[in-house]
Coordinates of N, CA and C and ligand atoms in Angstrom, one line a residue:
X7 N 64.5 -11.4 -76.3 CA 63.1 -11.4 -76.7 C 62.2 -11.4 -75.5
X8 N 61.1 -10.6 -75.5 CA 60.2 -10.5 -74.4 C 59.4 -11.8 -74.2
X9 N 59.2 -12.2 -73.0 CA 58.3 -13.3 -72.7 C 56.8 -12.7 -72.6
X10 N 55.9 -13.6 -72.6 CA 54.4 -13.2 -72.7 C 54.1 -12.2 -71.5
X11 N 54.7 -12.5 -70.3 CA 54.3 -11.6 -69.2 C 55.0 -10.2 -69.3
X12 N 56.2 -10.2 -69.9 CA 56.8 -8.9 -70.2 C 56.0 -8.1 -71.2
X13 N 55.4 -8.8 -72.1 CA 54.5 -8.1 -73.1 C 53.2 -7.6 -72.4
X14 N 52.8 -8.3 -71.4 CA 51.6 -7.8 -70.6 C 52.1 -6.5 -69.8
X15 N 53.3 -6.6 -69.2 CA 53.8 -5.4 -68.5 C 53.9 -4.2 -69.4
X16 N 54.3 -4.4 -70.6 CA 54.5 -3.3 -71.6 C 53.3 -3.0 -72.4
X17 N 52.2 -3.6 -72.0 CA 50.9 -3.4 -72.7 C 50.9 -3.7 -74.2
X18 N 51.7 -4.7 -74.5 CA 51.7 -5.1 -75.9 C 50.7 -6.2 -76.2
X19 N 50.3 -6.9 -75.1 CA 49.1 -7.8 -75.2 C 48.2 -7.4 -74.1
X20 N 46.9 -7.6 -74.3 CA 45.9 -7.1 -73.3 C 45.8 -8.1 -72.1
X21 N 45.5 -7.5 -71.0 CA 45.2 -8.3 -69.8 C 44.3 -7.5 -68.9
X22 N 43.7 -8.2 -68.0 CA 42.8 -7.5 -67.0 C 43.5 -7.3 -65.8
X23 N 44.1 -6.1 -65.6 CA 45.0 -5.8 -64.5 C 44.2 -5.4 -63.3
X24 N 44.6 -6.0 -62.2 CA 44.0 -5.8 -60.9 C 44.8 -4.8 -60.0
X25 N 46.1 -4.8 -60.2 CA 47.0 -4.0 -59.3 C 48.3 -3.8 -60.1
X26 N 48.9 -2.7 -59.8 CA 50.2 -2.4 -60.4 C 51.0 -1.4 -59.6
X27 N 52.3 -1.6 -59.4 CA 53.2 -0.6 -58.8 C 54.5 -0.7 -59.5
X28 N 55.5 -0.1 -58.9 CA 56.8 0.0 -59.6 C 57.5 -1.4 -59.7
X29 N 57.2 -2.3 -58.8 CA 57.9 -3.5 -58.6 C 57.1 -4.7 -59.3
X30 N 55.8 -4.6 -59.3 CA 55.0 -5.7 -59.6 C 53.7 -5.3 -60.4
X31 N 53.1 -6.4 -61.0 CA 51.8 -6.2 -61.6 C 51.0 -7.5 -61.4
X32 N 49.7 -7.3 -61.3 CA 48.8 -8.5 -61.1 C 47.6 -8.4 -62.0
X33 N 47.3 -9.5 -62.6 CA 46.2 -9.6 -63.6 C 45.5 -10.9 -63.6
X34 N 44.3 -11.0 -64.1 CA 43.5 -12.2 -64.1 C 44.1 -13.2 -65.0
X35 N 44.2 -14.5 -64.5 CA 44.6 -15.6 -65.3 C 43.6 -15.9 -66.4
X36 N 44.2 -16.1 -67.6 CA 43.4 -16.3 -68.8 C 42.6 -17.6 -68.8
X37 N 43.1 -18.6 -67.9 CA 42.5 -19.9 -67.8 C 42.2 -20.2 -66.3
X38 N 41.2 -19.5 -65.8 CA 41.1 -19.6 -64.3 C 40.8 -21.0 -63.7
X39 N 41.4 -21.3 -62.6 CA 41.2 -22.6 -61.9 C 40.4 -22.4 -60.7
X40 N 39.9 -21.2 -60.4 CA 39.1 -20.9 -59.3 C 38.3 -19.7 -59.7
X41 N 37.2 -19.4 -59.0 CA 36.4 -18.2 -59.3 C 37.2 -16.9 -59.4
X42 N 38.2 -16.8 -58.5 CA 39.2 -15.7 -58.6 C 40.6 -16.3 -58.8
X43 N 41.2 -16.1 -59.9 CA 42.5 -16.6 -60.2 C 43.3 -15.5 -60.8
X44 N 44.2 -15.0 -60.0 CA 45.1 -13.8 -60.4 C 46.5 -14.2 -60.4
X45 N 47.3 -13.7 -61.3 CA 48.7 -13.9 -61.3 C 49.4 -12.6 -60.8
X46 N 50.3 -12.8 -59.8 CA 51.1 -11.6 -59.3 C 52.5 -11.8 -59.7
X47 N 53.1 -10.9 -60.5 CA 54.4 -11.1 -61.0 C 55.3 -9.9 -60.8
X48 N 56.6 -10.2 -60.7 CA 57.5 -9.1 -60.6 C 57.7 -8.5 -62.0
X49 N 58.0 -7.2 -62.0 CA 58.4 -6.6 -63.3 C 59.8 -7.1 -63.8
X50 N 60.6 -7.4 -62.8 CA 61.9 -7.9 -63.1 C 61.8 -9.3 -63.6
X51 N 62.6 -9.6 -64.7 CA 62.5 -10.9 -65.3 C 63.3 -11.9 -64.4
X52 N 62.6 -12.8 -63.8 CA 63.2 -14.0 -63.1 C 62.5 -15.2 -63.7
X53 N 63.3 -16.1 -64.3 CA 62.6 -17.1 -65.1 C 62.0 -18.2 -64.3
X54 N 62.6 -18.6 -63.2 CA 62.1 -19.7 -62.5 C 62.3 -19.5 -61.0
X55 N 61.4 -20.0 -60.1 CA 61.6 -19.8 -58.7 C 63.0 -20.2 -58.2
X56 N 63.5 -21.3 -58.8 CA 64.8 -21.7 -58.3 C 66.0 -20.8 -58.6
X57 N 65.7 -19.8 -59.5 CA 66.7 -18.8 -59.8 C 66.5 -17.5 -59.1
X58 N 65.6 -17.5 -58.1 CA 65.5 -16.3 -57.3 C 66.7 -16.1 -56.5
X59 N 67.3 -14.9 -56.7 CA 68.6 -14.7 -56.0 C 68.4 -13.9 -54.7
X60 N 69.5 -13.9 -53.9 CA 69.4 -13.1 -52.7 C 69.0 -11.7 -52.9
X61 N 69.5 -11.1 -54.0 CA 69.1 -9.7 -54.2 C 67.6 -9.5 -54.6
X62 N 67.0 -10.6 -54.9 CA 65.6 -10.6 -55.3 C 64.6 -10.7 -54.1
X63 N 65.2 -10.9 -52.9 CA 64.3 -11.3 -51.8 C 63.2 -10.2 -51.5
X64 N 63.6 -8.9 -51.7 CA 62.7 -7.9 -51.4 C 61.6 -7.9 -52.5
X65 N 62.0 -8.0 -53.7 CA 61.0 -8.1 -54.8 C 60.0 -9.2 -54.7
X66 N 60.5 -10.4 -54.3 CA 59.7 -11.6 -54.2 C 58.8 -11.5 -53.0
X67 N 59.4 -11.0 -51.9 CA 58.6 -10.8 -50.7 C 57.4 -9.8 -51.0
X68 N 57.7 -8.8 -51.8 CA 56.6 -7.8 -52.1 C 55.4 -8.5 -52.8
X69 N 55.6 -9.6 -53.5 CA 54.5 -10.2 -54.2 C 53.4 -10.7 -53.1
X70 N 53.9 -11.1 -51.9 CA 53.0 -11.5 -50.9 C 52.2 -10.3 -50.3
X71 N 52.9 -9.1 -50.2 CA 52.2 -7.9 -49.8 C 51.1 -7.6 -50.8
X72 N 51.4 -7.8 -52.1 CA 50.4 -7.5 -53.1 C 49.2 -8.4 -53.0
X73 N 49.5 -9.7 -52.6 CA 48.4 -10.7 -52.4 C 47.5 -10.1 -51.3
X74 N 48.0 -9.6 -50.3 CA 47.2 -9.1 -49.2 C 46.4 -7.9 -49.6
X75 N 47.1 -7.0 -50.4 CA 46.4 -5.8 -50.9 C 45.2 -6.2 -51.8
X76 N 45.4 -7.2 -52.6 CA 44.4 -7.7 -53.5 C 43.2 -8.4 -52.7
X77 N 43.6 -9.2 -51.8 CA 42.5 -9.8 -50.9 C 41.6 -8.7 -50.3
X78 N 42.3 -7.7 -49.8 CA 41.5 -6.6 -49.2 C 40.6 -5.9 -50.2
X79 N 41.3 -5.6 -51.4 CA 40.5 -4.9 -52.4 C 39.3 -5.7 -52.9
X80 N 39.4 -7.0 -53.0 CA 38.4 -7.8 -53.5 C 37.5 -8.4 -52.4
X81 N 37.7 -7.9 -51.2 CA 37.0 -8.4 -50.1 C 37.0 -10.0 -49.9
X82 N 38.1 -10.5 -50.1 CA 38.2 -12.0 -50.0 C 38.6 -12.3 -48.5
X83 N 37.6 -12.8 -47.8 CA 37.7 -13.0 -46.4 C 37.8 -14.4 -45.9
X84 N 37.5 -15.4 -46.9 CA 37.4 -16.8 -46.5 C 38.7 -17.5 -46.9
X85 N 39.7 -16.8 -47.3 CA 41.0 -17.4 -47.6 C 41.3 -17.5 -49.0
X86 N 42.6 -17.7 -49.3 CA 43.1 -17.8 -50.6 C 44.4 -18.6 -50.6
X87 N 44.7 -19.2 -51.8 CA 45.9 -20.0 -51.9 C 46.9 -19.3 -52.8
X88 N 48.2 -19.3 -52.4 CA 49.3 -18.7 -53.2 C 50.2 -19.9 -53.6
X89 N 50.4 -20.0 -54.9 CA 51.2 -21.1 -55.5 C 52.2 -20.5 -56.5
X90 N 53.4 -21.0 -56.4 CA 54.4 -20.7 -57.4 C 55.0 -22.0 -57.9
X91 N 54.8 -22.3 -59.2 CA 55.3 -23.6 -59.7 C 56.7 -23.4 -60.2
X92 N 57.5 -24.4 -60.0 CA 58.9 -24.4 -60.5 C 59.2 -25.6 -61.3
X93 N 59.4 -25.4 -62.6 CA 59.8 -26.5 -63.5 C 58.7 -27.4 -64.0
X94 N 59.1 -28.3 -64.8 CA 58.2 -29.1 -65.6 C 57.2 -30.0 -64.8
X95 N 57.7 -30.7 -63.8 CA 56.8 -31.6 -63.1 C 55.8 -30.8 -62.2
X96 N 56.2 -29.6 -61.9 CA 55.2 -28.8 -61.1 C 54.2 -28.1 -62.0
X97 N 54.4 -28.1 -63.3 CA 53.5 -27.5 -64.3 C 53.8 -26.1 -64.6
X98 N 55.0 -25.7 -64.4 CA 55.4 -24.3 -64.9 C 55.4 -24.3 -66.4
X99 N 54.6 -23.3 -66.9 CA 54.5 -23.2 -68.4 C 54.9 -21.8 -68.9
X100 N 55.0 -20.8 -68.0 CA 55.5 -19.5 -68.4 C 56.7 -19.2 -67.5
X101 N 57.8 -18.9 -68.2 CA 59.1 -18.8 -67.6 C 59.4 -17.3 -67.2
X102 N 58.6 -16.8 -66.4 CA 58.7 -15.5 -65.7 C 57.9 -15.7 -64.4
X103 N 58.6 -15.7 -63.3 CA 57.9 -16.2 -62.1 C 56.6 -15.4 -61.8
X104 N 55.7 -16.2 -61.2 CA 54.4 -15.6 -61.0 C 53.8 -16.4 -59.8
X105 N 53.1 -15.6 -58.9 CA 52.4 -16.2 -57.8 C 50.9 -16.3 -58.2
X106 N 50.5 -17.5 -58.2 CA 49.0 -17.7 -58.5 C 48.3 -17.4 -57.2
X107 N 47.3 -16.6 -57.3 CA 46.3 -16.2 -56.2 C 45.0 -16.8 -56.6
X108 N 44.6 -17.8 -55.8 CA 43.4 -18.6 -56.0 C 42.4 -18.4 -54.9
X109 N 41.2 -18.1 -55.2 CA 40.2 -17.9 -54.2 C 38.8 -18.1 -54.7
X110 N 37.8 -18.1 -53.8 CA 36.4 -18.1 -54.3 C 35.8 -19.5 -54.2
X111 N 36.5 -20.5 -53.9 CA 35.9 -21.8 -53.6 C 36.8 -22.6 -52.6
X112 N 36.3 -23.6 -52.1 CA 37.0 -24.5 -51.2 C 38.1 -25.2 -52.0
X113 N 39.3 -25.1 -51.7 CA 40.4 -25.7 -52.4 C 40.8 -27.0 -51.7
X114 N 41.0 -28.0 -52.5 CA 41.4 -29.3 -51.9 C 42.8 -29.4 -51.6
X115 N 43.2 -30.3 -50.7 CA 44.6 -30.5 -50.4 C 44.8 -32.0 -50.2
X116 N 45.8 -32.7 -50.7 CA 46.9 -32.1 -51.5 C 46.4 -31.7 -52.9
X117 N 47.2 -30.8 -53.5 CA 46.9 -30.4 -54.8 C 47.2 -31.5 -55.8
X118 N 46.6 -31.5 -56.9 CA 46.8 -32.6 -57.9 C 48.1 -32.5 -58.6
Ligands
LIG15 P1 52.2 -21.9 -64.7 O1 51.6 -23.1 -65.4 O2 52.4 -22.0 -63.2 O3 53.5 -21.4 -65.4 O4 51.2 -20.7 -64.9 C1 51.1 -19.9 -66.1 C2 49.7 -19.3 -66.1 O5 49.7 -18.3 -67.0 C3 48.6 -20.3 -66.5 O6 47.7 -20.4 -65.4 C4 48.0 -19.6 -67.7 O7 46.6 -19.8 -67.8 C5 48.4 -18.2 -67.5 N1 48.5 -17.4 -68.7 C6 49.2 -17.7 -69.9 N2 49.1 -16.7 -70.8 C7 48.3 -15.7 -70.2 C8 47.9 -14.5 -70.6 N3 48.1 -14.0 -71.8 N4 47.1 -13.7 -69.7 C9 46.8 -14.2 -68.5 N5 47.2 -15.4 -68.0 C10 48.0 -16.2 -68.9

């Protein structure tokens, strides 16, 4: 069965897509935690960061390249935060890995 992000990839549910290529897709988070909150995901199904395999290194590394492309595209010059949650305590709620791209306000540290 497809997960929610696979349905977005396959255009079965709507999303506001910012970027797409053969390996990845990026779209606005439905519940934004910053003025700009985008999710960058691989098209390949990897359920949790801890299950990223050696053969996935290129795919996962590509997500960071996409973050740079998006920052350039949206003229984000004052910085952005990239976050990937793994498991229950970290707040992972969708089991298809995704890099949160957060920008547009001063972000506090440590995160809550
Ligand atoms: P996480 O809690 O790290 O697993 O992040 C999952 C994120 O997916 C949350 O920030 C949700 O707001 C977001 N999300 C869930 N469903 C959708 C959707 N249909 N479109 C866009 N973002 C979504």
